[in-house]
């Protein structure tokens, strides 16, 4: 498998990825067509990032993310994998490298027509199509090659898009990283997710 064509959840047996470059935050992915707009704010020690989520396009994924957020699961987890000109990944490890216990994996909704453009948030997974749990990544460039192609190249499910906090995304993307035991691209200084809040707003 070409390591440039996959986003894997970090486990001991998985080799991590290299990076790519792409487009800017001015690209828009979609608009929410339901009667509810759902926002999620990821509060970090580098600042806050707010996303519009798309329950109309990725209902299973959005509901899964909301469960983790509203239960407090993400509090104290970190962005454990940061690759400049590619993406930042978090939502599964604490600062000491402990992997948190998760809910059951969910169905991959990568075939929803959303693209892995700069500023979009998507689910990380192993090489098993329906293996996403809590970990997510935020595209820092246009990574459209990660989109659904076919059942053999299923891609990674986008479920929202950054609306505020591109400066925070850029700061995190450019932190210094190093190998941390078996893990590569681990930030030298912790990038901590302090809280994730969900804010549904009726149209």
mmCIF file of C-alpha atoms in Angstrom:
data_model
loop_
_atom_site.group_PDB
_atom_site.id
_atom_site.type_symbol
_atom_site.label_atom_id
_atom_site.label_comp_id
_atom_site.label_asym_id
_atom_site.label_seq_id
_atom_site.Cartn_x
_atom_site.Cartn_y
_atom_site.Cartn_z
ATOM 1 C CA UNK A 1 0.000 0.000 0.000
ATOM 2 C CA UNK A 2 1.220 3.529 -0.800
ATOM 3 C CA UNK A 3 1.506 5.284 2.564
ATOM 4 C CA UNK A 4 0.520 8.563 0.858
ATOM 5 C CA UNK A 5 -2.957 7.241 0.165
ATOM 6 C CA UNK A 6 -4.189 6.481 3.681
ATOM 7 C CA UNK A 7 -4.904 8.070 7.060
ATOM 8 C CA UNK A 8 -4.431 5.483 9.785
ATOM 9 C CA UNK A 9 -5.332 5.588 13.453
ATOM 10 C CA UNK A 10 -2.080 5.181 15.357
ATOM 11 C CA UNK A 11 -1.603 1.669 16.721
ATOM 12 C CA UNK A 12 1.604 -0.221 17.285
ATOM 13 C CA UNK A 13 1.434 -2.065 13.989
ATOM 14 C CA UNK A 14 0.758 0.962 11.769
ATOM 15 C CA UNK A 15 3.400 2.976 9.931
ATOM 16 C CA UNK A 16 2.460 6.637 9.658
ATOM 17 C CA UNK A 17 2.057 8.836 6.659
ATOM 18 C CA UNK A 18 3.907 11.418 4.590
ATOM 19 C CA UNK A 19 2.524 14.797 3.588
ATOM 20 C CA UNK A 20 0.961 16.588 0.629
ATOM 21 C CA UNK A 21 0.111 20.150 -0.334
ATOM 22 C CA UNK A 22 -3.067 21.739 -1.661
ATOM 23 C CA UNK A 23 -5.487 24.674 -1.618
ATOM 24 C CA UNK A 24 -6.751 27.446 0.628
ATOM 25 C CA UNK A 25 -9.487 28.036 3.151
ATOM 26 C CA UNK A 26 -11.593 29.966 0.646
ATOM 27 C CA UNK A 27 -12.920 26.734 -0.857
ATOM 28 C CA UNK A 28 -16.405 25.782 0.352
ATOM 29 C CA UNK A 29 -17.400 22.133 0.547
ATOM 30 C CA UNK A 30 -21.174 22.144 0.960
ATOM 31 C CA UNK A 31 -24.091 23.684 2.779
ATOM 32 C CA UNK A 32 -26.307 22.037 5.352
ATOM 33 C CA UNK A 33 -29.710 21.324 3.843
ATOM 34 C CA UNK A 34 -31.460 20.198 7.049
ATOM 35 C CA UNK A 35 -33.438 22.343 9.462
ATOM 36 C CA UNK A 36 -30.562 22.382 11.930
ATOM 37 C CA UNK A 37 -27.084 23.843 11.775
ATOM 38 C CA UNK A 38 -24.656 22.067 14.081
ATOM 39 C CA UNK A 39 -21.437 23.739 15.183
ATOM 40 C CA UNK A 40 -18.587 22.128 17.082
ATOM 41 C CA UNK A 41 -15.859 24.126 18.789
ATOM 42 C CA UNK A 42 -12.572 22.413 19.588
ATOM 43 C CA UNK A 43 -10.912 24.337 22.402
ATOM 44 C CA UNK A 44 -7.136 23.818 22.571
ATOM 45 C CA UNK A 45 -4.188 25.337 24.396
ATOM 46 C CA UNK A 46 -3.368 27.010 21.052
ATOM 47 C CA UNK A 47 -6.813 28.575 20.660
ATOM 48 C CA UNK A 48 -10.251 27.567 19.408
ATOM 49 C CA UNK A 49 -11.453 26.131 16.097
ATOM 50 C CA UNK A 50 -15.141 26.141 15.181
ATOM 51 C CA UNK A 51 -16.627 23.804 12.581
ATOM 52 C CA UNK A 52 -19.983 23.559 10.893
ATOM 53 C CA UNK A 53 -20.947 19.885 10.924
ATOM 54 C CA UNK A 54 -23.039 18.232 8.207
ATOM 55 C CA UNK A 55 -25.588 15.798 9.697
ATOM 56 C CA UNK A 56 -27.438 15.768 6.373
ATOM 57 C CA UNK A 57 -24.376 14.366 4.581
ATOM 58 C CA UNK A 58 -22.790 12.330 7.383
ATOM 59 C CA UNK A 59 -25.495 11.547 9.966
ATOM 60 C CA UNK A 60 -23.762 8.542 11.533
ATOM 61 C CA UNK A 61 -20.415 10.304 11.756
ATOM 62 C CA UNK A 62 -21.812 13.529 13.199
ATOM 63 C CA UNK A 63 -23.837 11.644 15.805
ATOM 64 C CA UNK A 64 -20.755 9.615 16.751
ATOM 65 C CA UNK A 65 -18.633 12.769 17.117
ATOM 66 C CA UNK A 66 -21.353 14.411 19.210
ATOM 67 C CA UNK A 67 -21.454 11.415 21.573
ATOM 68 C CA UNK A 68 -17.740 11.624 22.222
ATOM 69 C CA UNK A 69 -17.832 15.403 22.603
ATOM 70 C CA UNK A 70 -20.845 15.557 24.901
ATOM 71 C CA UNK A 71 -19.511 12.771 27.130
ATOM 72 C CA UNK A 72 -16.287 14.694 27.729
ATOM 73 C CA UNK A 73 -14.214 11.995 26.032
ATOM 74 C CA UNK A 74 -12.036 14.469 24.139
ATOM 75 C CA UNK A 75 -11.106 16.542 27.186
ATOM 76 C CA UNK A 76 -7.396 16.100 27.861
ATOM 77 C CA UNK A 77 -6.685 14.257 24.631
ATOM 78 C CA UNK A 78 -4.112 15.673 22.243
ATOM 79 C CA UNK A 79 -3.314 16.227 18.619
ATOM 80 C CA UNK A 80 -0.824 13.393 18.547
ATOM 81 C CA UNK A 81 0.099 13.465 14.874
ATOM 82 C CA UNK A 82 0.949 16.648 12.994
ATOM 83 C CA UNK A 83 2.281 16.748 9.438
ATOM 84 C CA UNK A 84 2.852 20.126 7.816
ATOM 85 C CA UNK A 85 1.179 20.574 4.416
ATOM 86 C CA UNK A 86 -1.058 17.583 5.127
ATOM 87 C CA UNK A 87 -3.184 17.357 8.290
ATOM 88 C CA UNK A 88 -3.367 17.321 12.084
ATOM 89 C CA UNK A 89 -4.833 14.273 13.851
ATOM 90 C CA UNK A 90 -6.199 13.856 17.353
ATOM 91 C CA UNK A 91 -8.932 12.576 19.607
ATOM 92 C CA UNK A 92 -7.530 9.267 20.793
ATOM 93 C CA UNK A 93 -4.457 9.696 23.001
ATOM 94 C CA UNK A 94 -3.639 11.463 26.241
ATOM 95 C CA UNK A 95 -0.431 13.454 26.638
ATOM 96 C CA UNK A 96 1.395 10.510 28.208
ATOM 97 C CA UNK A 97 0.702 8.362 25.144
ATOM 98 C CA UNK A 98 -2.179 6.348 26.588
ATOM 99 C CA UNK A 99 -4.748 5.304 23.986
ATOM 100 C CA UNK A 100 -8.276 5.796 25.300
ATOM 101 C CA UNK A 101 -10.985 3.144 25.180
ATOM 102 C CA UNK A 102 -13.616 3.966 22.562
ATOM 103 C CA UNK A 103 -17.121 3.121 21.452
ATOM 104 C CA UNK A 104 -17.677 0.596 18.669
ATOM 105 C CA UNK A 105 -16.489 1.508 15.150
ATOM 106 C CA UNK A 106 -18.924 3.217 12.801
ATOM 107 C CA UNK A 107 -19.850 2.902 9.147
ATOM 108 C CA UNK A 108 -17.613 4.848 6.783
ATOM 109 C CA UNK A 109 -19.635 7.645 5.143
ATOM 110 C CA UNK A 110 -16.874 8.782 2.777
ATOM 111 C CA UNK A 111 -19.226 8.266 -0.182
ATOM 112 C CA UNK A 112 -21.274 11.320 0.878
ATOM 113 C CA UNK A 113 -19.879 13.646 -1.797
ATOM 114 C CA UNK A 114 -17.811 15.782 0.590
ATOM 115 C CA UNK A 115 -14.162 16.405 -0.251
ATOM 116 C CA UNK A 116 -11.080 16.457 1.979
ATOM 117 C CA UNK A 117 -10.328 20.124 1.315
ATOM 118 C CA UNK A 118 -8.347 22.485 3.509
ATOM 119 C CA UNK A 119 -10.208 23.094 6.749
ATOM 120 C CA UNK A 120 -12.457 20.044 6.575
ATOM 121 C CA UNK A 121 -12.670 17.592 9.465
ATOM 122 C CA UNK A 122 -12.784 13.865 8.712
ATOM 123 C CA UNK A 123 -12.574 10.539 10.515
ATOM 124 C CA UNK A 124 -9.289 8.694 10.917
ATOM 125 C CA UNK A 125 -9.340 4.921 10.594
ATOM 126 C CA UNK A 126 -7.197 1.854 10.030
ATOM 127 C CA UNK A 127 -6.991 0.097 6.657
ATOM 128 C CA UNK A 128 -10.350 -1.491 7.506
ATOM 129 C CA UNK A 129 -13.040 0.624 5.827
ATOM 130 C CA UNK A 130 -15.519 0.704 8.728
ATOM 131 C CA UNK A 131 -13.064 1.118 11.616
ATOM 132 C CA UNK A 132 -13.364 4.787 12.661
ATOM 133 C CA UNK A 133 -14.049 5.421 16.347
ATOM 134 C CA UNK A 134 -13.003 8.650 18.094
ATOM 135 C CA UNK A 135 -9.977 9.887 16.174
ATOM 136 C CA UNK A 136 -10.373 12.606 13.576
ATOM 137 C CA UNK A 137 -8.113 14.722 11.414
ATOM 138 C CA UNK A 138 -8.280 18.245 10.034
ATOM 139 C CA UNK A 139 -6.977 18.785 6.526
ATOM 140 C CA UNK A 140 -4.500 21.660 6.407
ATOM 141 C CA UNK A 141 -4.355 21.547 2.593
ATOM 142 C CA UNK A 142 -6.468 20.110 -0.204
ATOM 143 C CA UNK A 143 -6.214 16.317 0.159
ATOM 144 C CA UNK A 144 -8.887 15.336 -2.349
ATOM 145 C CA UNK A 145 -7.038 12.100 -3.133
ATOM 146 C CA UNK A 146 -8.372 10.923 0.255
ATOM 147 C CA UNK A 147 -11.953 11.167 -1.045
ATOM 148 C CA UNK A 148 -14.148 8.196 -1.862
ATOM 149 C CA UNK A 149 -13.232 6.738 -5.261
ATOM 150 C CA UNK A 150 -14.877 3.311 -5.274
ATOM 151 C CA UNK A 151 -15.446 0.375 -2.941
ATOM 152 C CA UNK A 152 -11.795 -0.636 -3.287
ATOM 153 C CA UNK A 153 -10.533 2.893 -2.529
ATOM 154 C CA UNK A 154 -13.165 4.015 -0.064
ATOM 155 C CA UNK A 155 -11.515 7.120 1.320
ATOM 156 C CA UNK A 156 -12.046 9.039 4.561
ATOM 157 C CA UNK A 157 -15.362 10.494 5.704
ATOM 158 C CA UNK A 158 -15.579 14.285 5.851
ATOM 159 C CA UNK A 159 -18.287 15.473 8.246
ATOM 160 C CA UNK A 160 -17.682 19.185 8.722
ATOM 161 C CA UNK A 161 -15.741 22.288 7.749
ATOM 162 C CA UNK A 162 -13.798 24.940 9.652
ATOM 163 C CA UNK A 163 -15.603 28.278 9.865
ATOM 164 C CA UNK A 164 -13.422 30.072 12.400
ATOM 165 C CA UNK A 165 -9.891 29.489 13.673
ATOM 166 C CA UNK A 166 -7.729 29.040 10.583
ATOM 167 C CA UNK A 167 -4.956 30.849 12.437
ATOM 168 C CA UNK A 168 -5.109 28.198 15.155
ATOM 169 C CA UNK A 169 -5.047 25.414 12.576
ATOM 170 C CA UNK A 170 -1.974 26.979 10.986
ATOM 171 C CA UNK A 171 -0.209 27.335 14.338
ATOM 172 C CA UNK A 172 -0.806 23.695 15.233
ATOM 173 C CA UNK A 173 0.219 22.520 11.768
ATOM 174 C CA UNK A 174 3.613 24.152 12.209
ATOM 175 C CA UNK A 175 4.573 22.917 15.679
ATOM 176 C CA UNK A 176 7.825 21.004 16.055
ATOM 177 C CA UNK A 177 7.438 17.218 15.980
ATOM 178 C CA UNK A 178 9.641 14.212 16.675
ATOM 179 C CA UNK A 179 9.499 10.456 17.021
ATOM 180 C CA UNK A 180 7.908 9.335 20.282
ATOM 181 C CA UNK A 181 8.805 5.689 20.645
ATOM 182 C CA UNK A 182 6.883 3.840 17.949
ATOM 183 C CA UNK A 183 4.994 6.975 16.897
ATOM 184 C CA UNK A 184 6.167 9.504 14.335
ATOM 185 C CA UNK A 185 5.166 13.165 13.864
ATOM 186 C CA UNK A 186 4.348 13.540 17.575
ATOM 187 C CA UNK A 187 4.391 17.194 18.731
ATOM 188 C CA UNK A 188 7.345 18.042 20.957
ATOM 189 C CA UNK A 189 5.091 20.296 23.046
ATOM 190 C CA UNK A 190 1.622 18.953 23.841
ATOM 191 C CA UNK A 191 -1.241 20.267 21.715
ATOM 192 C CA UNK A 192 -4.084 19.651 24.130
ATOM 193 C CA UNK A 193 -7.786 19.393 23.347
ATOM 194 C CA UNK A 194 -9.266 21.048 26.415
ATOM 195 C CA UNK A 195 -12.911 20.618 25.429
ATOM 196 C CA UNK A 196 -15.209 20.032 22.456
ATOM 197 C CA UNK A 197 -18.595 21.744 22.609
ATOM 198 C CA UNK A 198 -21.585 21.098 20.346
ATOM 199 C CA UNK A 199 -24.004 23.910 19.504
ATOM 200 C CA UNK A 200 -27.066 23.048 17.387
ATOM 201 C CA UNK A 201 -28.863 26.083 15.965
ATOM 202 C CA UNK A 202 -32.264 25.856 14.301
ATOM 203 C CA UNK A 203 -32.569 27.618 10.941
#
